[in-house]
Amino acid sequence: DPRSPTAEAYRHLRASLLYTPTGQAPQTILVTSGGPFEGKTTTAINIAFTLAQGGAEVLIIDCDLRRPQIHHHFDISGADGLTGYLSGHQDIASLVRTSEELPNLKIITAGPPAANPAAVLGSVEMQDLLEVVKRHFTYIIIDSPPASSFADASLLSTLADGVVIVVHSKRSSHRVVRRVKERLENLGASIYGVVLNHVDLRSDEYYAEYYKSYE
């Protein structure tokens, strides 16, 4: 629902990502989290939707080769996808799928399971793919596995303009999120910020913590 508080929150997030102090909007945005089940895939999809609703040509790539979910959200087959292309079994024309809701939103699913996801994502072929799609899309959203568990997000962060870290307000560990941030920054990644997920804005406890942070 475009009139919902959630939709408005994502419009604010879009503005935060695009209107940077440098005036240079990022083209490739990596979305990750500290741990599993924090909502990073839903966040990545909603960022892509919000950007596409603004009229831009947007591509979302499922690089979570360990637990791919994007094909489920779009109700499309995950039999073909990124790993098929990177292994030379699929051409780029058949790789990109179109969203039924927004024709200017395109999707690349994860594809068949890979024996070594980190090697696949860190390959020259992956770098070449990103260079190709950057010539055709205004924005590219990359969904990766949790950054604290696997090296995949670290490898992908070196290929993206910047990183968004999704944090579950009731589940995430401050220590884990801080460690993820430091690890990615040590690789040269630009951390655009944190999306705090699963927050009840009507909660008295939330407002108590909000005001306490400014005392």
Tab-separated table of N, CA, C and O in Angstrom, residues 18-69:
chain	number	residue	atom	x	y	z
A	18	LEU	N	19.821	8.207	-2.200
A	18	LEU	CA	20.059	8.914	-3.465
A	18	LEU	C	20.596	10.319	-3.285
A	18	LEU	O	21.383	10.802	-4.103
A	19	TYR	N	20.173	10.997	-2.210
A	19	TYR	CA	20.591	12.387	-2.028
A	19	TYR	C	21.701	12.447	-0.999
A	19	TYR	O	21.497	12.781	0.163
A	20	THR	N	22.874	12.084	-1.448
A	20	THR	CA	24.036	12.007	-0.569
A	20	THR	C	24.730	13.364	-0.483
A	20	THR	O	24.554	14.221	-1.353
A	21	PRO	N	25.535	13.587	0.556
A	21	PRO	CA	26.257	14.860	0.688
A	21	PRO	C	27.158	15.163	-0.501
A	21	PRO	O	27.406	16.319	-0.830
A	22	THR	N	27.677	14.104	-1.160
A	22	THR	CA	28.571	14.315	-2.302
A	22	THR	C	27.796	14.672	-3.563
A	22	THR	O	28.390	15.142	-4.544
A	23	GLY	N	26.483	14.427	-3.548
A	23	GLY	CA	25.676	14.683	-4.731
A	23	GLY	C	25.758	13.583	-5.769
A	23	GLY	O	25.170	13.679	-6.844
A	24	GLN	N	26.493	12.522	-5.461
A	24	GLN	CA	26.669	11.406	-6.382
A	24	GLN	C	25.855	10.211	-5.891
A	24	GLN	O	26.215	9.566	-4.917
A	25	ALA	N	24.739	9.915	-6.562
A	25	ALA	CA	23.892	8.791	-6.153
A	25	ALA	C	24.582	7.477	-6.489
A	25	ALA	O	25.190	7.346	-7.550
A	26	PRO	N	24.507	6.486	-5.604
A	26	PRO	CA	25.129	5.184	-5.894
A	26	PRO	C	24.369	4.436	-6.977
A	26	PRO	O	23.152	4.580	-7.109
A	27	GLN	N	25.090	3.631	-7.739
A	27	GLN	CA	24.439	2.801	-8.750
A	27	GLN	C	24.241	1.373	-8.251
A	27	GLN	O	23.217	0.759	-8.494
A	28	THR	N	25.230	0.833	-7.554
A	28	THR	CA	25.143	-0.531	-7.037
A	28	THR	C	25.110	-0.494	-5.518
A	28	THR	O	26.017	0.062	-4.886
A	29	ILE	N	24.075	-1.094	-4.931
A	29	ILE	CA	23.873	-1.076	-3.483
A	29	ILE	C	23.772	-2.506	-2.974
A	29	ILE	O	22.919	-3.275	-3.424
A	30	LEU	N	24.655	-2.872	-2.073
A	30	LEU	CA	24.637	-4.198	-1.459
A	30	LEU	C	23.817	-4.151	-0.181
A	30	LEU	O	24.030	-3.281	0.668
A	31	VAL	N	22.887	-5.082	-0.028
A	31	VAL	CA	22.077	-5.175	1.185
A	31	VAL	C	22.443	-6.463	1.907
A	31	VAL	O	22.348	-7.560	1.333
A	32	THR	N	22.883	-6.327	3.150
A	32	THR	CA	23.255	-7.492	3.938
A	32	THR	C	22.763	-7.318	5.367
A	32	THR	O	22.051	-6.362	5.678
A	33	SER	N	23.124	-8.241	6.234
A	33	SER	CA	22.735	-8.179	7.646
A	33	SER	C	23.823	-8.852	8.467
A	33	SER	O	24.728	-9.485	7.918
A	34	GLY	N	23.713	-8.719	9.798
A	34	GLY	CA	24.670	-9.389	10.650
A	34	GLY	C	24.414	-10.885	10.712
A	34	GLY	O	25.331	-11.693	10.627
A	35	GLY	N	23.134	-11.255	10.876
A	35	GLY	CA	22.769	-12.652	10.992
A	35	GLY	C	21.576	-12.970	10.117
A	35	GLY	O	21.041	-12.112	9.415
A	36	PRO	N	21.122	-14.223	10.159
A	36	PRO	CA	19.973	-14.635	9.349
A	36	PRO	C	18.654	-14.130	9.931
A	36	PRO	O	18.576	-13.748	11.102
A	37	PHE	N	17.635	-14.117	9.088
A	37	PHE	CA	16.251	-13.802	9.496
A	37	PHE	C	16.105	-12.398	10.090
A	37	PHE	O	15.381	-12.185	11.046
A	38	GLU	N	16.823	-11.450	9.515
A	38	GLU	CA	16.710	-10.065	9.981
A	38	GLU	C	15.922	-9.192	9.009
A	38	GLU	O	15.663	-8.022	9.290
A	39	GLY	N	15.561	-9.765	7.853
A	39	GLY	CA	14.735	-9.036	6.899
A	39	GLY	C	15.492	-8.377	5.766
A	39	GLY	O	14.967	-7.494	5.098
A	40	LYS	N	16.719	-8.830	5.494
A	40	LYS	CA	17.528	-8.168	4.465
A	40	LYS	C	16.936	-8.355	3.066
A	40	LYS	O	16.961	-7.420	2.246
A	41	THR	N	16.409	-9.552	2.764
A	41	THR	CA	15.860	-9.784	1.425
A	41	THR	C	14.613	-8.939	1.194
A	41	THR	O	14.448	-8.328	0.130
A	42	THR	N	13.731	-8.886	2.180
A	42	THR	CA	12.540	-8.041	2.068
A	42	THR	C	12.939	-6.583	1.905
A	42	THR	O	12.354	-5.848	1.095
A	43	THR	N	13.949	-6.153	2.638
A	43	THR	CA	14.429	-4.779	2.522
A	43	THR	C	15.001	-4.516	1.134
A	43	THR	O	14.719	-3.485	0.519
A	44	ALA	N	15.801	-5.446	0.624
A	44	ALA	CA	16.382	-5.297	-0.712
A	44	ALA	C	15.289	-5.181	-1.769
A	44	ALA	O	15.354	-4.324	-2.665
A	45	ILE	N	14.272	-6.033	-1.676
A	45	ILE	CA	13.177	-6.012	-2.651
A	45	ILE	C	12.410	-4.700	-2.567
A	45	ILE	O	12.080	-4.087	-3.591
A	46	ASN	N	12.131	-4.239	-1.362
A	46	ASN	CA	11.370	-2.999	-1.210
A	46	ASN	C	12.170	-1.768	-1.654
A	46	ASN	O	11.595	-0.799	-2.166
A	47	ILE	N	13.471	-1.791	-1.461
A	47	ILE	CA	14.310	-0.709	-2.002
A	47	ILE	C	14.211	-0.705	-3.528
A	47	ILE	O	14.038	0.343	-4.161
A	48	ALA	N	14.316	-1.893	-4.123
A	48	ALA	CA	14.231	-1.998	-5.581
A	48	ALA	C	12.873	-1.523	-6.087
A	48	ALA	O	12.787	-0.786	-7.076
A	49	PHE	N	11.798	-1.936	-5.419
A	49	PHE	CA	10.449	-1.519	-5.800
A	49	PHE	C	10.306	-0.006	-5.729
A	49	PHE	O	9.764	0.633	-6.635
A	50	THR	N	10.780	0.577	-4.630
A	50	THR	CA	10.631	2.020	-4.434
A	50	THR	C	11.404	2.807	-5.488
A	50	THR	O	10.922	3.817	-6.001
A	51	LEU	N	12.595	2.340	-5.827
A	51	LEU	CA	13.373	2.993	-6.873
A	51	LEU	C	12.676	2.863	-8.232
A	51	LEU	O	12.623	3.820	-9.009
A	52	ALA	N	12.133	1.678	-8.503
A	52	ALA	CA	11.452	1.458	-9.784
A	52	ALA	C	10.168	2.273	-9.883
A	52	ALA	O	9.798	2.742	-10.966
A	53	GLN	N	9.476	2.465	-8.764
A	53	GLN	CA	8.255	3.277	-8.767
A	53	GLN	C	8.550	4.728	-9.129
A	53	GLN	O	7.669	5.442	-9.598
A	54	GLY	N	9.791	5.140	-8.930
A	54	GLY	CA	10.188	6.491	-9.312
A	54	GLY	C	10.514	6.617	-10.787
A	54	GLY	O	10.860	7.701	-11.253
A	55	GLY	N	10.419	5.493	-11.522
A	55	GLY	CA	10.623	5.520	-12.970
A	55	GLY	C	11.979	5.037	-13.435
A	55	GLY	O	12.227	4.956	-14.640
A	56	ALA	N	12.879	4.710	-12.505
A	56	ALA	CA	14.225	4.277	-12.885
A	56	ALA	C	14.211	2.826	-13.371
A	56	ALA	O	13.328	2.040	-13.010
A	57	GLU	N	15.207	2.489	-14.200
A	57	GLU	CA	15.418	1.099	-14.600
A	57	GLU	C	16.233	0.436	-13.487
A	57	GLU	O	17.374	0.823	-13.229
A	58	VAL	N	15.644	-0.570	-12.841
A	58	VAL	CA	16.241	-1.166	-11.645
A	58	VAL	C	16.417	-2.669	-11.835
A	58	VAL	O	15.538	-3.345	-12.387
A	59	LEU	N	17.542	-3.172	-11.364
A	59	LEU	CA	17.818	-4.611	-11.387
A	59	LEU	C	18.110	-5.070	-9.968
A	59	LEU	O	18.896	-4.441	-9.253
A	60	ILE	N	17.485	-6.161	-9.547
A	60	ILE	CA	17.816	-6.783	-8.264
A	60	ILE	C	18.422	-8.160	-8.532
A	60	ILE	O	17.900	-8.927	-9.340
A	61	ILE	N	19.558	-8.427	-7.893
A	61	ILE	CA	20.285	-9.681	-8.102
A	61	ILE	C	20.314	-10.459	-6.801
A	61	ILE	O	20.732	-9.941	-5.762
A	62	ASP	N	19.899	-11.718	-6.858
A	62	ASP	CA	19.951	-12.585	-5.679
A	62	ASP	C	21.324	-13.233	-5.618
A	62	ASP	O	21.600	-14.220	-6.305
A	63	CYS	N	22.200	-12.665	-4.791
A	63	CYS	CA	23.538	-13.221	-4.589
A	63	CYS	C	23.633	-14.011	-3.289
A	63	CYS	O	24.742	-14.340	-2.851
A	64	ASP	N	22.490	-14.294	-2.674
A	64	ASP	CA	22.486	-15.175	-1.503
A	64	ASP	C	22.383	-16.603	-2.021
A	64	ASP	O	21.302	-17.193	-2.070
A	65	LEU	N	23.508	-17.142	-2.436
A	65	LEU	CA	23.530	-18.468	-3.052
A	65	LEU	C	23.362	-19.582	-2.028
A	65	LEU	O	23.174	-20.734	-2.394
A	66	ARG	N	23.397	-19.247	-0.747
A	66	ARG	CA	23.266	-20.261	0.303
A	66	ARG	C	21.806	-20.452	0.719
A	66	ARG	O	21.400	-21.547	1.082
A	67	ARG	N	21.028	-19.364	0.654
A	67	ARG	CA	19.610	-19.455	0.989
A	67	ARG	C	18.832	-18.470	0.108
A	67	ARG	O	18.302	-17.482	0.600
A	68	PRO	N	18.777	-18.723	-1.178
A	68	PRO	CA	18.116	-17.778	-2.093
A	68	PRO	C	16.619	-17.695	-1.833
A	68	PRO	O	15.957	-18.715	-1.629
A	69	GLN	N	16.096	-16.462	-1.840
A	69	GLN	CA	14.680	-16.260	-1.538
A	69	GLN	C	13.954	-15.374	-2.549
A	69	GLN	O	12.724	-15.361	-2.584
